[in-house]
Amino acid sequence: MKTQATLLIGAAVLAVTSCDTKNYTEQDRVQATQNLENYVDSVETAVKVVPVHNWSVIDERYDSLDSRAEKVYNDLKVEDDNLEMIEERYETVVKNAKTEAENFERTAEMHMGNVETWWDKTTADVEKGTKNTAEDIEEATQESLDWLEKNFDKLGDETKKKYQEITAELQRD
C-alpha cells in the first residue's frame, strides 16, 4: 500500500515537473526582460520619492522576476548579458537607496534630537513657572521642526510619534 502511494506521488511529481518545462519563445524572452527592467525602473523611482523601504519584499520580487527571466534565457540558450546589466543596475539602485535612507535617518535623528533637547530644557522651565510659547522656539529648533514637518510622511513611526507629541504640547500652550 505504501509503495503504491509512493509511486503515485512520484508519478504526479514527474507529471507536474515535465509539464513545467516548456519551450519559451522570443516574445517570452522580450517580455521577461521588459518585466525585470520595468521593475528596476519602478524601484529606482520609488526610492527617489520615499527613502525608507522594506528591502526584503523588494528583493523577493526582483529575485522572482530575475529567476523567471533566467529560465527563459536558459531555455532559449541565449546569452544573458541583458540580465547582467539589469542586475548591476538594480544592485547600484539598491546600494544608493540604502545609503540615502541611512543619510535621511541620520538627518531625521539629528533634527528630532535638536527638538527633544530644546523640549527637555524648556519643559524643565515650565515646571519652574515659565510658560512655553511658539515664540520661545530657538531658530535652530524651528528649522528642525520645519524639516520634520516637511518630511513627516517619510519619517519612521517612532519619530512621527515623538514629533506629534511635541507639536501637540506646543499648540496647547
PDB file of C-alpha atoms in Angstrom:
ATOM      1  CA  MET A   1       0.000   0.000   0.000  1.00  0.00           C
ATOM      2  CA  LYS A   2       2.828   2.401   0.940  1.00  0.00           C
ATOM      3  CA  THR A   3       4.668   1.505  -2.222  1.00  0.00           C
ATOM      4  CA  GLN A   4       1.631   2.269  -4.398  1.00  0.00           C
ATOM      5  CA  ALA A   5       1.143   5.644  -2.683  1.00  0.00           C
ATOM      6  CA  THR A   6       4.815   6.476  -3.140  1.00  0.00           C
ATOM      7  CA  LEU A   7       4.673   5.518  -6.805  1.00  0.00           C
ATOM      8  CA  LEU A   8       1.525   7.590  -7.350  1.00  0.00           C
ATOM      9  CA  ILE A   9       3.066  10.617  -5.659  1.00  0.00           C
ATOM     10  CA  GLY A  10       6.276  10.146  -7.661  1.00  0.00           C
ATOM     11  CA  ALA A  11       4.299   9.911 -10.903  1.00  0.00           C
ATOM     12  CA  ALA A  12       2.340  13.042 -10.030  1.00  0.00           C
ATOM     13  CA  VAL A  13       5.540  14.975  -9.265  1.00  0.00           C
ATOM     14  CA  LEU A  14       7.095  13.759 -12.522  1.00  0.00           C
ATOM     15  CA  ALA A  15       3.997  14.777 -14.461  1.00  0.00           C
ATOM     16  CA  VAL A  16       3.960  18.239 -12.872  1.00  0.00           C
ATOM     17  CA  THR A  17       7.669  18.833 -13.468  1.00  0.00           C
ATOM     18  CA  SER A  18       7.505  17.595 -17.033  1.00  0.00           C
ATOM     19  CA  CYS A  19       4.606  19.970 -17.695  1.00  0.00           C
ATOM     20  CA  ASP A  20       6.563  22.769 -16.025  1.00  0.00           C
ATOM     21  CA  THR A  21       9.399  22.609 -18.553  1.00  0.00           C
ATOM     22  CA  LYS A  22       8.208  24.463 -21.569  1.00  0.00           C
ATOM     23  CA  ASN A  23       9.742  25.826 -24.663  1.00  0.00           C
ATOM     24  CA  TYR A  24       9.769  29.592 -24.482  1.00  0.00           C
ATOM     25  CA  THR A  25       9.550  31.935 -27.424  1.00  0.00           C
ATOM     26  CA  GLU A  26      11.480  35.055 -28.291  1.00  0.00           C
ATOM     27  CA  GLN A  27       8.407  37.014 -27.192  1.00  0.00           C
ATOM     28  CA  ASP A  28       8.665  35.364 -23.746  1.00  0.00           C
ATOM     29  CA  ARG A  29      12.316  36.471 -23.548  1.00  0.00           C
ATOM     30  CA  VAL A  30      11.471  40.033 -24.530  1.00  0.00           C
ATOM     31  CA  GLN A  31       8.580  40.125 -22.035  1.00  0.00           C
ATOM     32  CA  ALA A  32      10.642  38.663 -19.173  1.00  0.00           C
ATOM     33  CA  THR A  33      13.435  41.164 -19.834  1.00  0.00           C
ATOM     34  CA  GLN A  34      10.962  44.028 -20.053  1.00  0.00           C
ATOM     35  CA  ASN A  35       9.235  42.988 -16.800  1.00  0.00           C
ATOM     36  CA  LEU A  36      12.567  42.901 -14.994  1.00  0.00           C
ATOM     37  CA  GLU A  37      13.676  46.223 -16.443  1.00  0.00           C
ATOM     38  CA  ASN A  38      10.326  47.878 -15.620  1.00  0.00           C
ATOM     39  CA  TYR A  39      10.582  46.625 -12.054  1.00  0.00           C
ATOM     40  CA  VAL A  40      14.063  48.096 -11.648  1.00  0.00           C
ATOM     41  CA  ASP A  41      12.726  51.376 -13.100  1.00  0.00           C
ATOM     42  CA  SER A  42       9.893  51.411 -10.570  1.00  0.00           C
ATOM     43  CA  VAL A  43      12.262  50.692  -7.674  1.00  0.00           C
ATOM     44  CA  GLU A  44      14.540  53.492  -8.864  1.00  0.00           C
ATOM     45  CA  THR A  45      11.592  55.893  -8.982  1.00  0.00           C
ATOM     46  CA  ALA A  46      10.209  54.790  -5.614  1.00  0.00           C
ATOM     47  CA  VAL A  47      13.484  55.286  -3.763  1.00  0.00           C
ATOM     48  CA  LYS A  48      13.664  58.861  -5.030  1.00  0.00           C
ATOM     49  CA  VAL A  49      10.234  59.590  -3.551  1.00  0.00           C
ATOM     50  CA  VAL A  50      10.430  57.785  -0.207  1.00  0.00           C
ATOM     51  CA  PRO A  51      13.762  56.926   1.413  1.00  0.00           C
ATOM     52  CA  VAL A  52      12.661  54.038   3.638  1.00  0.00           C
ATOM     53  CA  HIS A  53      11.570  50.707   2.139  1.00  0.00           C
ATOM     54  CA  ASN A  54      11.010  47.069   3.002  1.00  0.00           C
ATOM     55  CA  TRP A  55      14.008  45.692   1.136  1.00  0.00           C
ATOM     56  CA  SER A  56      13.194  42.037   1.749  1.00  0.00           C
ATOM     57  CA  VAL A  57       9.899  42.403  -0.158  1.00  0.00           C
ATOM     58  CA  ILE A  58      11.571  44.387  -2.946  1.00  0.00           C
ATOM     59  CA  ASP A  59      14.418  41.871  -3.251  1.00  0.00           C
ATOM     60  CA  GLU A  60      11.988  38.953  -3.196  1.00  0.00           C
ATOM     61  CA  ARG A  61      10.022  40.381  -6.124  1.00  0.00           C
ATOM     62  CA  TYR A  62      13.216  41.180  -8.036  1.00  0.00           C
ATOM     63  CA  ASP A  63      14.535  37.656  -7.453  1.00  0.00           C
ATOM     64  CA  SER A  64      11.262  36.199  -8.725  1.00  0.00           C
ATOM     65  CA  LEU A  65      11.364  38.247 -11.944  1.00  0.00           C
ATOM     66  CA  ASP A  66      15.085  37.561 -12.402  1.00  0.00           C
ATOM     67  CA  SER A  67      14.591  33.827 -11.898  1.00  0.00           C
ATOM     68  CA  ARG A  68      11.818  33.769 -14.498  1.00  0.00           C
ATOM     69  CA  ALA A  69      13.961  35.684 -16.984  1.00  0.00           C
ATOM     70  CA  GLU A  70      16.923  33.362 -16.404  1.00  0.00           C
ATOM     71  CA  LYS A  71      14.679  30.338 -17.048  1.00  0.00           C
ATOM     72  CA  VAL A  72      13.568  31.791 -20.357  1.00  0.00           C
ATOM     73  CA  TYR A  73      17.103  32.753 -21.399  1.00  0.00           C
ATOM     74  CA  ASN A  74      18.423  29.298 -20.454  1.00  0.00           C
ATOM     75  CA  ASP A  75      15.591  27.548 -22.279  1.00  0.00           C
ATOM     76  CA  LEU A  76      16.300  29.586 -25.411  1.00  0.00           C
ATOM     77  CA  LYS A  77      20.063  29.150 -24.924  1.00  0.00           C
ATOM     78  CA  VAL A  78      20.561  32.906 -25.255  1.00  0.00           C
ATOM     79  CA  GLU A  79      23.378  34.917 -23.650  1.00  0.00           C
ATOM     80  CA  ASP A  80      22.092  36.798 -20.639  1.00  0.00           C
ATOM     81  CA  ASP A  81      24.161  39.984 -20.995  1.00  0.00           C
ATOM     82  CA  ASN A  82      20.920  41.992 -20.746  1.00  0.00           C
ATOM     83  CA  LEU A  83      20.091  40.342 -17.442  1.00  0.00           C
ATOM     84  CA  GLU A  84      23.575  41.003 -16.100  1.00  0.00           C
ATOM     85  CA  MET A  85      23.323  44.705 -16.989  1.00  0.00           C
ATOM     86  CA  ILE A  86      19.892  44.933 -15.363  1.00  0.00           C
ATOM     87  CA  GLU A  87      21.196  43.152 -12.259  1.00  0.00           C
ATOM     88  CA  GLU A  88      24.154  45.550 -11.994  1.00  0.00           C
ATOM     89  CA  ARG A  89      21.783  48.494 -12.328  1.00  0.00           C
ATOM     90  CA  TYR A  90      19.462  47.026  -9.676  1.00  0.00           C
ATOM     91  CA  GLU A  91      22.343  46.481  -7.260  1.00  0.00           C
ATOM     92  CA  THR A  92      23.517  50.069  -7.817  1.00  0.00           C
ATOM     93  CA  VAL A  93      19.996  51.426  -7.242  1.00  0.00           C
ATOM     94  CA  VAL A  94      19.644  49.412  -4.020  1.00  0.00           C
ATOM     95  CA  LYS A  95      23.097  50.383  -2.742  1.00  0.00           C
ATOM     96  CA  ASN A  96      22.479  54.092  -3.434  1.00  0.00           C
ATOM     97  CA  ALA A  97      18.985  53.951  -1.971  1.00  0.00           C
ATOM     98  CA  LYS A  98      20.184  52.308   1.234  1.00  0.00           C
ATOM     99  CA  THR A  99      22.888  54.970   1.571  1.00  0.00           C
ATOM    100  CA  GLU A 100      20.282  57.691   1.023  1.00  0.00           C
ATOM    101  CA  ALA A 101      17.976  56.067   3.582  1.00  0.00           C
ATOM    102  CA  GLU A 102      20.787  55.972   6.148  1.00  0.00           C
ATOM    103  CA  ASN A 103      21.547  59.650   5.479  1.00  0.00           C
ATOM    104  CA  PHE A 104      17.865  60.527   5.780  1.00  0.00           C
ATOM    105  CA  GLU A 105      17.570  58.630   9.075  1.00  0.00           C
ATOM    106  CA  ARG A 106      20.677  60.376  10.453  1.00  0.00           C
ATOM    107  CA  THR A 107      19.252  63.750   9.453  1.00  0.00           C
ATOM    108  CA  ALA A 108      15.864  62.922  10.976  1.00  0.00           C
ATOM    109  CA  GLU A 109      17.539  61.782  14.211  1.00  0.00           C
ATOM    110  CA  MET A 110      19.608  64.983  14.314  1.00  0.00           C
ATOM    111  CA  HIS A 111      16.540  67.201  13.871  1.00  0.00           C
ATOM    112  CA  MET A 112      14.497  65.181  16.359  1.00  0.00           C
ATOM    113  CA  GLY A 113      17.426  65.355  18.795  1.00  0.00           C
ATOM    114  CA  ASN A 114      17.509  69.162  18.436  1.00  0.00           C
ATOM    115  CA  VAL A 115      13.787  69.384  19.112  1.00  0.00           C
ATOM    116  CA  GLU A 116      13.912  66.940  22.050  1.00  0.00           C
ATOM    117  CA  THR A 117      16.874  68.733  23.648  1.00  0.00           C
ATOM    118  CA  TRP A 118      15.058  72.050  23.374  1.00  0.00           C
ATOM    119  CA  TRP A 119      11.835  70.441  24.611  1.00  0.00           C
ATOM    120  CA  ASP A 120      13.509  68.840  27.636  1.00  0.00           C
ATOM    121  CA  LYS A 121      15.169  72.155  28.515  1.00  0.00           C
ATOM    122  CA  THR A 122      12.008  74.212  28.141  1.00  0.00           C
ATOM    123  CA  THR A 123       9.708  71.749  29.910  1.00  0.00           C
ATOM    124  CA  ALA A 124      12.034  71.995  32.897  1.00  0.00           C
ATOM    125  CA  ASP A 125      11.431  75.767  32.777  1.00  0.00           C
ATOM    126  CA  VAL A 126       7.672  75.175  32.700  1.00  0.00           C
ATOM    127  CA  GLU A 127       7.923  73.321  35.958  1.00  0.00           C
ATOM    128  CA  LYS A 128       9.583  76.443  37.398  1.00  0.00           C
ATOM    129  CA  GLY A 129       6.666  78.576  36.225  1.00  0.00           C
ATOM    130  CA  THR A 130       7.827  79.779  32.822  1.00  0.00           C
ATOM    131  CA  LYS A 131       5.335  79.043  30.057  1.00  0.00           C
ATOM    132  CA  ASN A 132       6.466  77.637  26.679  1.00  0.00           C
ATOM    133  CA  THR A 133       5.215  79.515  23.682  1.00  0.00           C
ATOM    134  CA  ALA A 134       5.792  79.167  19.995  1.00  0.00           C
ATOM    135  CA  GLU A 135       7.689  82.492  20.118  1.00  0.00           C
ATOM    136  CA  ASP A 136      10.231  80.949  22.508  1.00  0.00           C
ATOM    137  CA  ILE A 137      11.398  78.407  19.943  1.00  0.00           C
ATOM    138  CA  GLU A 138      15.014  78.955  19.039  1.00  0.00           C
ATOM    139  CA  GLU A 139      15.893  79.383  15.368  1.00  0.00           C
ATOM    140  CA  ALA A 140      17.763  76.045  15.106  1.00  0.00           C
ATOM    141  CA  THR A 141      14.878  74.260  16.801  1.00  0.00           C
ATOM    142  CA  GLN A 142      12.381  75.911  14.469  1.00  0.00           C
ATOM    143  CA  GLU A 143      14.472  74.790  11.478  1.00  0.00           C
ATOM    144  CA  SER A 144      14.382  71.238  12.849  1.00  0.00           C
ATOM    145  CA  LEU A 145      10.618  71.416  13.423  1.00  0.00           C
ATOM    146  CA  ASP A 146      10.145  72.734   9.879  1.00  0.00           C
ATOM    147  CA  TRP A 147      12.322  69.962   8.404  1.00  0.00           C
ATOM    148  CA  LEU A 148      10.465  67.296  10.373  1.00  0.00           C
ATOM    149  CA  GLU A 149       7.105  68.697   9.258  1.00  0.00           C
ATOM    150  CA  LYS A 150       8.208  68.875   5.617  1.00  0.00           C
ATOM    151  CA  ASN A 151       9.458  65.265   5.684  1.00  0.00           C
ATOM    152  CA  PHE A 152       6.784  63.898   8.021  1.00  0.00           C
ATOM    153  CA  ASP A 153       5.450  61.269   5.581  1.00  0.00           C
ATOM    154  CA  LYS A 154       8.946  59.876   5.119  1.00  0.00           C
ATOM    155  CA  LEU A 155       9.772  59.602   8.838  1.00  0.00           C
ATOM    156  CA  GLY A 156       9.835  56.382  10.804  1.00  0.00           C
ATOM    157  CA  ASP A 157       6.870  55.666  13.085  1.00  0.00           C
ATOM    158  CA  GLU A 158       8.741  56.423  16.313  1.00  0.00           C
ATOM    159  CA  THR A 159       9.983  59.786  15.047  1.00  0.00           C
ATOM    160  CA  LYS A 160       6.491  60.661  13.791  1.00  0.00           C
ATOM    161  CA  LYS A 161       5.049  59.886  17.219  1.00  0.00           C
ATOM    162  CA  LYS A 162       7.635  61.999  19.067  1.00  0.00           C
ATOM    163  CA  TYR A 163       7.129  64.883  16.646  1.00  0.00           C
ATOM    164  CA  GLN A 164       3.343  64.753  17.031  1.00  0.00           C
ATOM    165  CA  GLU A 165       3.577  64.671  20.831  1.00  0.00           C
ATOM    166  CA  ILE A 166       5.829  67.722  20.985  1.00  0.00           C
ATOM    167  CA  THR A 167       3.859  69.760  18.452  1.00  0.00           C
ATOM    168  CA  ALA A 168       0.591  68.883  20.214  1.00  0.00           C
ATOM    169  CA  GLU A 169       2.042  70.133  23.505  1.00  0.00           C
ATOM    170  CA  LEU A 170       3.277  73.328  21.831  1.00  0.00           C
ATOM    171  CA  GLN A 171      -0.193  74.003  20.439  1.00  0.00           C
ATOM    172  CA  ARG A 172      -1.777  73.564  23.881  1.00  0.00           C
ATOM    173  CA  ASP A 173       0.449  76.169  25.443  1.00  0.00           C
TER     174      ASP A 173
END
